[in-house]
């Protein structure tokens, strides 16, 4: 893949929620898994990802509580190399809110 240009929330605002577009397993066909992401900023604006179109959007995450900051960490779920099988890469994401 290729990196897109960075997107940021407006000054003074931060990411508070997200959703992923994920393609479910396709069996013998090429799987893409997580291939796009949208985020919500603390001012309510939405930054729309420029990733793939395969799959469906999941639900929005529970937003960070107001007044407690925004996202300050993340955890990813990656599929290990399949050694000749179909690799998907990123499968899921968790964002953590600042205390």
PDB file of C-alpha atoms in Angstrom:
ATOM      1  CA  UNK A   1       0.000   0.000   0.000  1.00  0.00           C
ATOM      2  CA  UNK A   2       0.865   3.652  -0.002  1.00  0.00           C
ATOM      3  CA  UNK A   3       0.667   6.255   2.741  1.00  0.00           C
ATOM      4  CA  UNK A   4      -1.990   8.929   2.330  1.00  0.00           C
ATOM      5  CA  UNK A   5      -1.369  12.513   3.339  1.00  0.00           C
ATOM      6  CA  UNK A   6      -1.825  13.196   7.072  1.00  0.00           C
ATOM      7  CA  UNK A   7      -5.204  14.432   8.287  1.00  0.00           C
ATOM      8  CA  UNK A   8      -5.607  16.250  11.588  1.00  0.00           C
ATOM      9  CA  UNK A   9      -8.389  17.699  13.672  1.00  0.00           C
ATOM     10  CA  UNK A  10      -8.539  21.498  13.767  1.00  0.00           C
ATOM     11  CA  UNK A  11      -6.176  23.177  16.259  1.00  0.00           C
ATOM     12  CA  UNK A  12      -7.311  22.680  19.853  1.00  0.00           C
ATOM     13  CA  UNK A  13      -9.340  19.566  18.997  1.00  0.00           C
ATOM     14  CA  UNK A  14      -8.461  15.880  19.037  1.00  0.00           C
ATOM     15  CA  UNK A  15      -9.691  12.465  17.908  1.00  0.00           C
ATOM     16  CA  UNK A  16     -12.411  11.057  20.176  1.00  0.00           C
ATOM     17  CA  UNK A  17     -13.977   8.154  18.188  1.00  0.00           C
ATOM     18  CA  UNK A  18     -13.471   5.998  15.098  1.00  0.00           C
ATOM     19  CA  UNK A  19     -14.973   3.359  12.838  1.00  0.00           C
ATOM     20  CA  UNK A  20     -13.350   0.856  10.484  1.00  0.00           C
ATOM     21  CA  UNK A  21     -14.371  -0.501   7.108  1.00  0.00           C
ATOM     22  CA  UNK A  22     -13.637  -4.231   7.184  1.00  0.00           C
ATOM     23  CA  UNK A  23     -13.973  -6.912   4.557  1.00  0.00           C
ATOM     24  CA  UNK A  24     -14.972 -10.281   6.068  1.00  0.00           C
ATOM     25  CA  UNK A  25     -13.021 -13.429   5.158  1.00  0.00           C
ATOM     26  CA  UNK A  26     -13.633 -14.438   1.521  1.00  0.00           C
ATOM     27  CA  UNK A  27     -12.441 -18.034   1.663  1.00  0.00           C
ATOM     28  CA  UNK A  28     -10.233 -18.785  -1.322  1.00  0.00           C
ATOM     29  CA  UNK A  29     -10.277 -15.176  -2.589  1.00  0.00           C
ATOM     30  CA  UNK A  30      -7.894 -12.387  -1.619  1.00  0.00           C
ATOM     31  CA  UNK A  31      -8.868 -10.902   1.766  1.00  0.00           C
ATOM     32  CA  UNK A  32      -8.235  -7.265   2.639  1.00  0.00           C
ATOM     33  CA  UNK A  33      -9.582  -7.139   6.248  1.00  0.00           C
ATOM     34  CA  UNK A  34      -9.457  -3.564   7.663  1.00  0.00           C
ATOM     35  CA  UNK A  35      -8.981  -1.173   4.777  1.00  0.00           C
ATOM     36  CA  UNK A  36     -10.405   2.221   5.732  1.00  0.00           C
ATOM     37  CA  UNK A  37     -10.994   4.343   8.831  1.00  0.00           C
ATOM     38  CA  UNK A  38     -13.009   7.440   9.728  1.00  0.00           C
ATOM     39  CA  UNK A  39     -12.473   9.432  12.928  1.00  0.00           C
ATOM     40  CA  UNK A  40     -14.528  12.000  14.830  1.00  0.00           C
ATOM     41  CA  UNK A  41     -12.831  15.070  16.285  1.00  0.00           C
ATOM     42  CA  UNK A  42     -13.806  16.685  19.587  1.00  0.00           C
ATOM     43  CA  UNK A  43     -15.530  19.527  17.672  1.00  0.00           C
ATOM     44  CA  UNK A  44     -17.813  16.978  15.961  1.00  0.00           C
ATOM     45  CA  UNK A  45     -16.083  17.104  12.578  1.00  0.00           C
ATOM     46  CA  UNK A  46     -15.387  13.810  10.800  1.00  0.00           C
ATOM     47  CA  UNK A  47     -12.146  12.985   8.994  1.00  0.00           C
ATOM     48  CA  UNK A  48     -12.933  10.464   6.256  1.00  0.00           C
ATOM     49  CA  UNK A  49     -10.245   7.939   5.381  1.00  0.00           C
ATOM     50  CA  UNK A  50      -9.018   7.496   1.838  1.00  0.00           C
ATOM     51  CA  UNK A  51      -8.665   3.707   2.034  1.00  0.00           C
ATOM     52  CA  UNK A  52     -10.336   0.885   0.153  1.00  0.00           C
ATOM     53  CA  UNK A  53     -14.001   0.418  -0.660  1.00  0.00           C
ATOM     54  CA  UNK A  54     -14.281  -3.331   0.067  1.00  0.00           C
ATOM     55  CA  UNK A  55     -16.279  -4.471   3.069  1.00  0.00           C
ATOM     56  CA  UNK A  56     -18.718  -2.617   5.284  1.00  0.00           C
ATOM     57  CA  UNK A  57     -18.384   0.068   7.912  1.00  0.00           C
ATOM     58  CA  UNK A  58     -18.527  -1.075  11.516  1.00  0.00           C
ATOM     59  CA  UNK A  59     -20.245   0.875  14.263  1.00  0.00           C
ATOM     60  CA  UNK A  60     -18.653   4.013  15.651  1.00  0.00           C
ATOM     61  CA  UNK A  61     -16.625   3.418  18.806  1.00  0.00           C
ATOM     62  CA  UNK A  62     -17.803   4.807  22.110  1.00  0.00           C
ATOM     63  CA  UNK A  63     -16.411   8.363  22.142  1.00  0.00           C
ATOM     64  CA  UNK A  64     -13.898   9.522  24.722  1.00  0.00           C
ATOM     65  CA  UNK A  65     -15.666  11.286  27.634  1.00  0.00           C
ATOM     66  CA  UNK A  66     -15.958  15.058  27.186  1.00  0.00           C
ATOM     67  CA  UNK A  67     -13.427  17.077  29.123  1.00  0.00           C
ATOM     68  CA  UNK A  68     -11.024  14.151  29.562  1.00  0.00           C
ATOM     69  CA  UNK A  69      -8.957  14.607  26.437  1.00  0.00           C
ATOM     70  CA  UNK A  70      -8.946  12.496  23.341  1.00  0.00           C
ATOM     71  CA  UNK A  71      -7.175   9.452  22.005  1.00  0.00           C
ATOM     72  CA  UNK A  72      -3.663   8.995  23.403  1.00  0.00           C
ATOM     73  CA  UNK A  73      -2.899   5.392  22.481  1.00  0.00           C
ATOM     74  CA  UNK A  74      -3.789   2.530  20.198  1.00  0.00           C
ATOM     75  CA  UNK A  75      -3.623  -1.225  19.941  1.00  0.00           C
ATOM     76  CA  UNK A  76      -3.755  -3.132  16.673  1.00  0.00           C
ATOM     77  CA  UNK A  77      -4.678  -6.709  15.813  1.00  0.00           C
ATOM     78  CA  UNK A  78      -2.467  -8.050  13.034  1.00  0.00           C
ATOM     79  CA  UNK A  79      -2.596 -11.388  11.296  1.00  0.00           C
ATOM     80  CA  UNK A  80       0.797 -13.092  11.369  1.00  0.00           C
ATOM     81  CA  UNK A  81       2.385 -14.027   8.013  1.00  0.00           C
ATOM     82  CA  UNK A  82       0.594 -17.044   6.523  1.00  0.00           C
ATOM     83  CA  UNK A  83       3.700 -18.463   4.814  1.00  0.00           C
ATOM     84  CA  UNK A  84       2.136 -18.874   1.384  1.00  0.00           C
ATOM     85  CA  UNK A  85      -1.454 -18.283   2.464  1.00  0.00           C
ATOM     86  CA  UNK A  86      -3.528 -15.130   2.110  1.00  0.00           C
ATOM     87  CA  UNK A  87      -2.185 -12.368   4.405  1.00  0.00           C
ATOM     88  CA  UNK A  88      -4.582  -9.665   5.574  1.00  0.00           C
ATOM     89  CA  UNK A  89      -2.425  -7.388   7.765  1.00  0.00           C
ATOM     90  CA  UNK A  90      -4.545  -5.127   9.997  1.00  0.00           C
ATOM     91  CA  UNK A  91      -7.663  -6.855  11.325  1.00  0.00           C
ATOM     92  CA  UNK A  92      -8.855  -4.631  14.163  1.00  0.00           C
ATOM     93  CA  UNK A  93      -8.015  -1.504  16.139  1.00  0.00           C
ATOM     94  CA  UNK A  94      -8.597  -0.173  19.642  1.00  0.00           C
ATOM     95  CA  UNK A  95      -8.028   3.452  20.578  1.00  0.00           C
ATOM     96  CA  UNK A  96      -7.484   4.489  24.186  1.00  0.00           C
ATOM     97  CA  UNK A  97      -8.634   7.776  25.701  1.00  0.00           C
ATOM     98  CA  UNK A  98      -6.365   9.979  27.795  1.00  0.00           C
ATOM     99  CA  UNK A  99      -7.101  10.151  31.507  1.00  0.00           C
TER     100      UNK A  99
END
